[in-house]
Each structure stands twice: as structure tokens, then as C-alpha cells.
mmCIF file of C-alpha atoms and ligand atoms in Angstrom:
data_model
loop_
_atom_site.group_PDB
_atom_site.id
_atom_site.type_symbol
_atom_site.label_atom_id
_atom_site.label_comp_id
_atom_site.label_asym_id
_atom_site.label_seq_id
_atom_site.Cartn_x
_atom_site.Cartn_y
_atom_site.Cartn_z
ATOM 1 C CA MET A 93 -2.116 -3.519 -10.614
ATOM 2 C CA LYS A 94 -4.719 -0.802 -10.232
ATOM 3 C CA LYS A 95 -3.237 2.608 -9.690
ATOM 4 C CA ILE A 96 -4.323 4.876 -6.844
ATOM 5 C CA LEU A 97 -3.178 8.441 -6.201
ATOM 6 C CA VAL A 98 -3.112 9.606 -2.580
ATOM 7 C CA ILE A 99 -3.201 13.374 -2.042
ATOM 8 C CA GLU A 100 -2.564 14.463 1.525
ATOM 9 C CA ASP A 101 -0.275 17.176 2.881
ATOM 10 C CA GLU A 102 0.292 15.582 6.293
ATOM 11 C CA ASP A 103 3.227 13.206 5.835
ATOM 12 C CA ASN A 104 2.272 10.731 8.533
ATOM 13 C CA ILE A 105 -1.314 10.356 7.359
ATOM 14 C CA ARG A 106 -0.202 10.114 3.731
ATOM 15 C CA SER A 107 2.308 7.366 4.439
ATOM 16 C CA PHE A 108 -0.248 5.550 6.605
ATOM 17 C CA VAL A 109 -2.688 5.520 3.666
ATOM 18 C CA VAL A 110 0.005 4.663 1.106
ATOM 19 C CA ILE A 111 1.426 1.765 3.107
ATOM 20 C CA ASN A 112 -1.967 0.262 3.773
ATOM 21 C CA LEU A 113 -3.138 0.517 0.188
ATOM 22 C CA LYS A 114 0.116 -1.021 -1.043
ATOM 23 C CA ARG A 115 -0.393 -3.775 1.457
ATOM 24 C CA ALA A 116 -3.871 -4.290 0.000
ATOM 25 C CA GLY A 117 -2.241 -4.925 -3.380
ATOM 26 C CA TYR A 118 -2.622 -1.589 -5.128
ATOM 27 C CA ASP A 119 -0.061 0.390 -7.063
ATOM 28 C CA VAL A 120 0.062 3.654 -5.109
ATOM 29 C CA LEU A 121 1.314 7.095 -6.106
ATOM 30 C CA GLU A 122 1.391 10.073 -3.782
ATOM 31 C CA ALA A 123 1.239 13.838 -3.809
ATOM 32 C CA ALA A 124 1.456 16.391 -0.994
ATOM 33 C CA SER A 125 -0.607 19.059 -2.740
ATOM 34 C CA GLY A 126 -3.213 19.527 -5.448
ATOM 35 C CA GLU A 127 -0.628 21.112 -7.718
ATOM 36 C CA GLU A 128 1.651 18.101 -7.376
ATOM 37 C CA ALA A 129 -1.329 15.783 -7.863
ATOM 38 C CA PHE A 130 -2.127 17.234 -11.271
ATOM 39 C CA GLU A 131 1.506 16.807 -12.319
ATOM 40 C CA VAL A 132 1.420 13.176 -11.216
ATOM 41 C CA LEU A 133 -1.864 12.629 -13.094
ATOM 42 C CA GLU A 134 -0.313 14.156 -16.193
ATOM 43 C CA ARG A 135 2.352 11.442 -16.144
ATOM 44 C CA ASN A 136 0.005 8.659 -15.047
ATOM 45 C CA ARG A 137 -3.098 8.569 -17.180
ATOM 46 C CA ASP A 138 -4.003 5.165 -15.804
ATOM 47 C CA VAL A 139 -4.851 6.271 -12.266
ATOM 48 C CA VAL A 140 -8.283 4.776 -11.548
ATOM 49 C CA LEU A 141 -8.927 6.140 -8.089
ATOM 50 C CA MET A 142 -7.832 9.056 -5.930
ATOM 51 C CA VAL A 143 -7.823 9.432 -2.175
ATOM 52 C CA VAL A 144 -8.001 13.181 -1.557
ATOM 53 C CA ASP A 145 -7.681 15.031 1.697
ATOM 54 C CA LEU A 146 -10.220 17.852 1.886
ATOM 55 C CA MET A 147 -7.934 20.317 3.675
ATOM 56 C CA LEU A 148 -4.875 21.001 1.562
ATOM 57 C CA PRO A 149 -2.770 24.120 1.140
ATOM 58 C CA GLY A 150 -3.399 25.753 -2.252
ATOM 59 C CA ILE A 151 -5.928 23.848 -4.320
ATOM 60 C CA ASP A 152 -8.114 22.078 -1.757
ATOM 61 C CA GLY A 153 -9.725 18.659 -2.044
ATOM 62 C CA TYR A 154 -13.057 20.067 -3.136
ATOM 63 C CA GLU A 155 -11.444 22.022 -5.988
ATOM 64 C CA ILE A 156 -9.389 18.985 -7.086
ATOM 65 C CA CYS A 157 -12.598 17.023 -7.227
ATOM 66 C CA ARG A 158 -14.367 19.733 -9.212
ATOM 67 C CA ARG A 159 -11.552 20.017 -11.768
ATOM 68 C CA ILE A 160 -11.330 16.253 -12.225
ATOM 69 C CA ARG A 161 -15.070 16.009 -12.839
ATOM 70 C CA ALA A 162 -14.987 19.076 -15.116
ATOM 71 C CA ARG A 163 -12.619 17.106 -17.372
ATOM 72 C CA GLY A 164 -15.290 14.447 -17.636
ATOM 73 C CA SER A 165 -13.220 11.933 -15.700
ATOM 74 C CA ASP A 166 -15.104 9.167 -13.977
ATOM 75 C CA MET A 167 -12.206 8.028 -11.806
ATOM 76 C CA GLY A 168 -13.109 7.001 -8.279
ATOM 77 C CA ILE A 169 -12.664 9.715 -5.666
ATOM 78 C CA VAL A 170 -12.578 9.118 -1.933
ATOM 79 C CA MET A 171 -12.386 12.211 0.246
ATOM 80 C CA LEU A 172 -10.652 12.261 3.601
ATOM 81 C CA THR A 173 -12.371 14.594 6.043
ATOM 82 C CA ALA A 174 -11.885 15.582 9.645
ATOM 83 C CA ARG A 175 -14.491 14.723 12.231
ATOM 84 C CA SER A 176 -15.080 18.433 12.863
ATOM 85 C CA GLN A 177 -16.338 19.151 9.342
ATOM 86 C CA GLU A 178 -20.111 19.363 9.467
ATOM 87 C CA MET A 179 -22.328 16.917 7.714
ATOM 88 C CA ASP A 180 -23.779 19.338 5.163
ATOM 89 C CA LYS A 181 -20.288 20.185 3.961
ATOM 90 C CA VAL A 182 -19.618 16.504 3.542
ATOM 91 C CA THR A 183 -22.879 16.149 1.642
ATOM 92 C CA GLY A 184 -21.752 18.985 -0.601
ATOM 93 C CA LEU A 185 -18.538 17.103 -1.290
ATOM 94 C CA MET A 186 -20.474 14.149 -2.449
ATOM 95 C CA THR A 187 -21.423 15.991 -5.628
ATOM 96 C CA GLY A 188 -17.937 15.208 -6.889
ATOM 97 C CA ALA A 189 -16.608 12.473 -4.622
ATOM 98 C CA ASP A 190 -17.786 8.877 -4.594
ATOM 99 C CA ASP A 191 -17.214 8.312 -0.921
ATOM 100 C CA TYR A 192 -15.599 9.893 2.086
ATOM 101 C CA ILE A 193 -13.750 8.605 5.111
ATOM 102 C CA THR A 194 -13.647 10.458 8.395
ATOM 103 C CA LYS A 195 -10.343 10.752 10.204
ATOM 104 C CA PRO A 196 -9.131 8.971 12.211
ATOM 105 C CA PHE A 197 -9.719 5.667 10.433
ATOM 106 C CA SER A 198 -8.290 2.170 10.720
ATOM 107 C CA PRO A 199 -6.385 0.342 7.966
ATOM 108 C CA ALA A 200 -9.281 -2.122 7.744
ATOM 109 C CA GLU A 201 -11.836 0.649 7.228
ATOM 110 C CA LEU A 202 -9.669 2.329 4.612
ATOM 111 C CA THR A 203 -9.069 -0.770 2.505
ATOM 112 C CA ALA A 204 -12.679 -1.958 2.835
ATOM 113 C CA ARG A 205 -13.940 1.367 1.463
ATOM 114 C CA ILE A 206 -11.387 1.477 -1.352
ATOM 115 C CA ASP A 207 -12.025 -2.159 -2.333
ATOM 116 C CA ALA A 208 -15.769 -1.493 -2.335
ATOM 117 C CA LEU A 209 -15.365 1.551 -4.573
ATOM 118 C CA MET A 210 -13.054 -0.374 -6.901
ATOM 119 C CA ARG A 211 -15.753 -3.023 -7.229
ATOM 120 C CA ARG A 212 -18.376 -0.367 -7.967
ATOM 121 C CA LEU A 213 -16.094 1.132 -10.600
ATOM 122 C CA GLY A 214 -16.477 -2.185 -12.339
ATOM 123 C CA GLY A 215 -14.082 -4.669 -13.706
ATOM 124 C CA ASN A 216 -12.585 -7.381 -11.647
ATOM 125 C CA THR A 217 -12.432 -6.635 -7.979
ATOM 126 C CA ALA A 218 -8.988 -7.312 -6.768
ATOM 127 C CA PRO A 219 -5.885 -5.741 -8.191
ATOM 128 C CA SER A 220 -3.426 -8.335 -9.445
ATOM 129 C CA GLU A 221 -4.026 -11.534 -7.544
ATOM 130 C CA GLU A 222 -0.635 -13.124 -7.970
ATOM 131 C CA ILE A 223 2.952 -12.040 -7.831
ATOM 132 C CA VAL A 224 5.400 -14.274 -9.649
ATOM 133 C CA SER A 225 9.129 -14.220 -8.967
ATOM 134 C CA GLY A 226 11.494 -16.977 -10.050
ATOM 135 C CA PRO A 227 10.137 -20.299 -8.768
ATOM 136 C CA PHE A 228 7.674 -18.504 -6.452
ATOM 137 C CA VAL A 229 4.026 -17.652 -6.932
ATOM 138 C CA LEU A 230 2.401 -15.622 -4.185
ATOM 139 C CA ASN A 231 -1.392 -15.622 -4.254
ATOM 140 C CA LEU A 232 -2.741 -12.446 -2.637
ATOM 141 C CA LYS A 233 -6.285 -13.787 -2.377
ATOM 142 C CA SER A 234 -5.554 -17.041 -0.609
ATOM 143 C CA ARG A 235 -2.354 -15.656 0.986
ATOM 144 C CA THR A 236 -0.415 -18.706 -0.069
ATOM 145 C CA LEU A 237 3.075 -19.195 -1.432
ATOM 146 C CA LEU A 238 4.046 -21.830 -3.951
ATOM 147 C CA LYS A 239 7.600 -22.752 -4.827
ATOM 148 C CA ASP A 240 7.894 -24.821 -8.008
ATOM 149 C CA GLY A 241 4.205 -25.532 -7.545
ATOM 150 C CA VAL A 242 4.614 -26.816 -3.996
ATOM 151 C CA ARG A 243 2.864 -25.014 -1.159
ATOM 152 C CA ILE A 244 5.091 -23.546 1.548
ATOM 153 C CA GLU A 245 3.332 -23.074 4.883
ATOM 154 C CA LEU A 246 3.839 -19.551 6.190
ATOM 155 C CA THR A 247 2.739 -17.663 9.272
ATOM 156 C CA GLN A 248 0.841 -14.423 8.583
ATOM 157 C CA VAL A 249 3.962 -12.418 9.430
ATOM 158 C CA GLU A 250 6.112 -14.513 7.092
ATOM 159 C CA TYR A 251 3.520 -14.077 4.378
ATOM 160 C CA MET A 252 3.638 -10.291 4.839
ATOM 161 C CA ILE A 253 7.433 -10.308 4.657
ATOM 162 C CA VAL A 254 7.442 -12.338 1.442
ATOM 163 C CA LYS A 255 4.781 -10.070 -0.032
ATOM 164 C CA THR A 256 6.796 -6.975 0.886
ATOM 165 C CA PHE A 257 9.879 -8.465 -0.743
ATOM 166 C CA MET A 258 8.112 -9.608 -3.882
ATOM 167 C CA GLU A 259 6.532 -6.192 -4.312
ATOM 168 C CA ASN A 260 10.006 -4.655 -4.079
ATOM 169 C CA PRO A 261 12.235 -6.956 -6.134
ATOM 170 C CA ASN A 262 15.983 -6.275 -6.144
ATOM 171 C CA ARG A 263 15.559 -3.356 -3.785
ATOM 172 C CA ALA A 264 17.596 -3.181 -0.570
ATOM 173 C CA MET A 265 15.099 -2.717 2.248
ATOM 174 C CA SER A 266 16.180 -1.587 5.695
ATOM 175 C CA ARG A 267 15.161 -3.567 8.761
ATOM 176 C CA ASP A 268 13.206 -0.524 9.859
ATOM 177 C CA GLU A 269 11.254 -0.315 6.612
ATOM 178 C CA ILE A 270 10.422 -4.015 6.771
ATOM 179 C CA LEU A 271 9.364 -3.634 10.387
ATOM 180 C CA LYS A 272 7.103 -0.669 9.617
ATOM 181 C CA THR A 273 5.574 -2.319 6.559
ATOM 182 C CA VAL A 274 4.925 -5.696 8.132
ATOM 183 C CA TRP A 275 4.261 -4.890 11.783
ATOM 184 C CA GLY A 276 2.775 -1.432 11.232
ATOM 185 C CA GLN A 277 3.740 2.144 11.993
ATOM 186 C CA GLU A 278 2.636 1.784 15.593
ATOM 187 C CA TYR A 279 5.015 -1.074 16.358
ATOM 188 C CA TYR A 280 7.898 -0.038 18.553
ATOM 189 C CA GLY A 281 9.431 -3.425 19.236
ATOM 190 C CA ASP A 282 12.983 -4.502 18.615
ATOM 191 C CA LEU A 283 14.327 -4.673 15.068
ATOM 192 C CA LYS A 284 15.643 -8.141 15.923
ATOM 193 C CA ILE A 285 12.141 -9.469 15.324
ATOM 194 C CA VAL A 286 12.823 -8.877 11.622
ATOM 195 C CA ASP A 287 16.018 -10.958 11.680
ATOM 196 C CA VAL A 288 14.342 -13.743 13.621
ATOM 197 C CA ASN A 289 11.510 -14.019 11.118
ATOM 198 C CA ILE A 290 13.812 -13.832 8.135
ATOM 199 C CA ARG A 291 16.013 -16.570 9.536
ATOM 200 C CA ARG A 292 12.920 -18.789 9.843
ATOM 201 C CA LEU A 293 11.686 -17.778 6.423
ATOM 202 C CA ARG A 294 15.000 -18.717 4.835
ATOM 203 C CA LEU A 295 14.739 -22.188 6.338
ATOM 204 C CA LYS A 296 11.388 -22.528 4.613
ATOM 205 C CA ILE A 297 12.065 -21.075 1.183
ATOM 206 C CA GLU A 298 15.787 -21.340 0.500
ATOM 207 C CA GLU A 299 17.424 -24.465 -0.854
ATOM 208 C CA ASN A 300 20.211 -23.837 1.649
ATOM 209 C CA ALA A 301 19.512 -21.272 4.375
ATOM 210 C CA ALA A 302 23.252 -20.878 5.045
ATOM 211 C CA THR A 303 23.812 -19.559 1.526
ATOM 212 C CA PRO A 304 20.552 -17.775 0.743
ATOM 213 C CA LYS A 305 19.723 -17.265 -2.906
ATOM 214 C CA TYR A 306 16.429 -15.402 -2.649
ATOM 215 C CA ILE A 307 16.611 -13.297 0.514
ATOM 216 C CA GLY A 308 19.966 -11.577 0.362
ATOM 217 C CA THR A 309 21.588 -9.811 3.300
ATOM 218 C CA VAL A 310 22.578 -6.196 2.802
ATOM 219 C CA TRP A 311 25.239 -5.852 5.477
ATOM 220 C CA GLY A 312 24.633 -3.199 8.075
ATOM 221 C CA PHE A 313 21.322 -2.278 6.451
ATOM 222 C CA GLY A 314 18.766 -4.966 5.840
ATOM 223 C CA TYR A 315 17.666 -7.407 3.180
ATOM 224 C CA LYS A 316 16.972 -7.672 -0.495
ATOM 225 C CA TRP A 317 14.733 -9.925 -2.552
ATOM 226 C CA GLU A 318 16.855 -11.340 -5.380
ATOM 227 C CA ALA A 319 14.400 -11.646 -8.230
HETATM 228 CA CA1 CA B 644 -4.635 18.119 5.289
#
């Protein structure tokens, strides 16, 4: 999976970007400041693209960009800017950044811009196209699930749940986390929607939904994908 580093000091914007890029199939790291970003980069030499907020405490986005380029790195850089920042400033940014996105932006806009830059950076477009777990193969391109080579028909929500699980094998996930990942941060509906969908999903993918083997229940908390 292609690795992206997201640098943004505002927690809600950072998690919005992180969640949506993960959902788009990328391996996402995060940092709340430039200082932290350089530490993360030190440990992760394989980061291919950074999403950098311009306004950061300490080392700002422009300076991060400058330092990265000064090292001779050709990693992709997408700058996040506020609507209020004038155009000439943004043009100035472009000396180091490959693209910029103006806040506020939609998940679709974000992933379209990142995918496009990834393509320009060369190599094959999509990050990993398949996730394999036990008898299951999830194809991220065609959004299809195979079990022992046989297609299982899923709704889009069921597909998103399976994808979330398969990206987080053997990790207990709370109902709330599943809700936020699958239905989005803005969804304020009842957590029961998660249980309802998982019950239906078990009927489709388990050999016996009464004694689930793949989607385990973590009592009083949520669920876990048993890889
Ligand atoms: Ca900021």
C-alpha cells in the first residue's frame, strides 16, 4: 500500500483527511506538527506523498515543503490552504508543492486530487487492489468480495464494513468507530445500524451466523475481524 503522511494541527480536519484516505486504500500516517512530521519521515522512508496544512504552529507548511525539496526529495506534496489565503501566496507555494486543496473540501475532492497526483508520480495508479484474508478476497477496484472464489453480493454499506474489518485484522473495533468509518463523521444516527448491518453481513459470509467465525463479537464494545 502506498504510504501518505498527513500533517495538520487541527484534530478534526486531520482525522477527516486520514479516514478518507484510508478509505481510498492508502496506508496513512499522521503528524500534528512539522517537527513530528520529520520524526515520522525519519522512521518511514517509504512515504510517497504528504498532505501538508499550510498553517501549522512551529515549522509551517511552506517551510516543511522547502526542507523536503532541499533534500532533493521528489515525494508528492499536496498543500491544504484556507479560502482566505490570497492567490499569489498559493502560487508561491506551488514552487514546492505539487497541488493544493482549499478548505473546506469534500472527501471526493480530496481523494480525486490525491489519486491524480499518485498517478502523475508514476507507477501503477491504485494502491493495493486486493485485500486477502482467509478464504476472502476483497477487490477494491471492483468493490467485490469473493469467498473461496465465489462472489458474495454486498450492499455498498456491507462492502465498506468488510473493507474496514479487513484493513484492521484482529483488532477490536468499537461500534462508534465502525459507524464513523463507514457512515462518515457527520452521521449522528443510532449505533444499532451497525449491529443490524453486521447481523445481515454474517448471514452472507459466515458458514453459520449463529456461531460466527469471521466477525467476532467483542462484548460491550463492538466487533473484531478474525483473520
Ligand atoms: Ca492548521
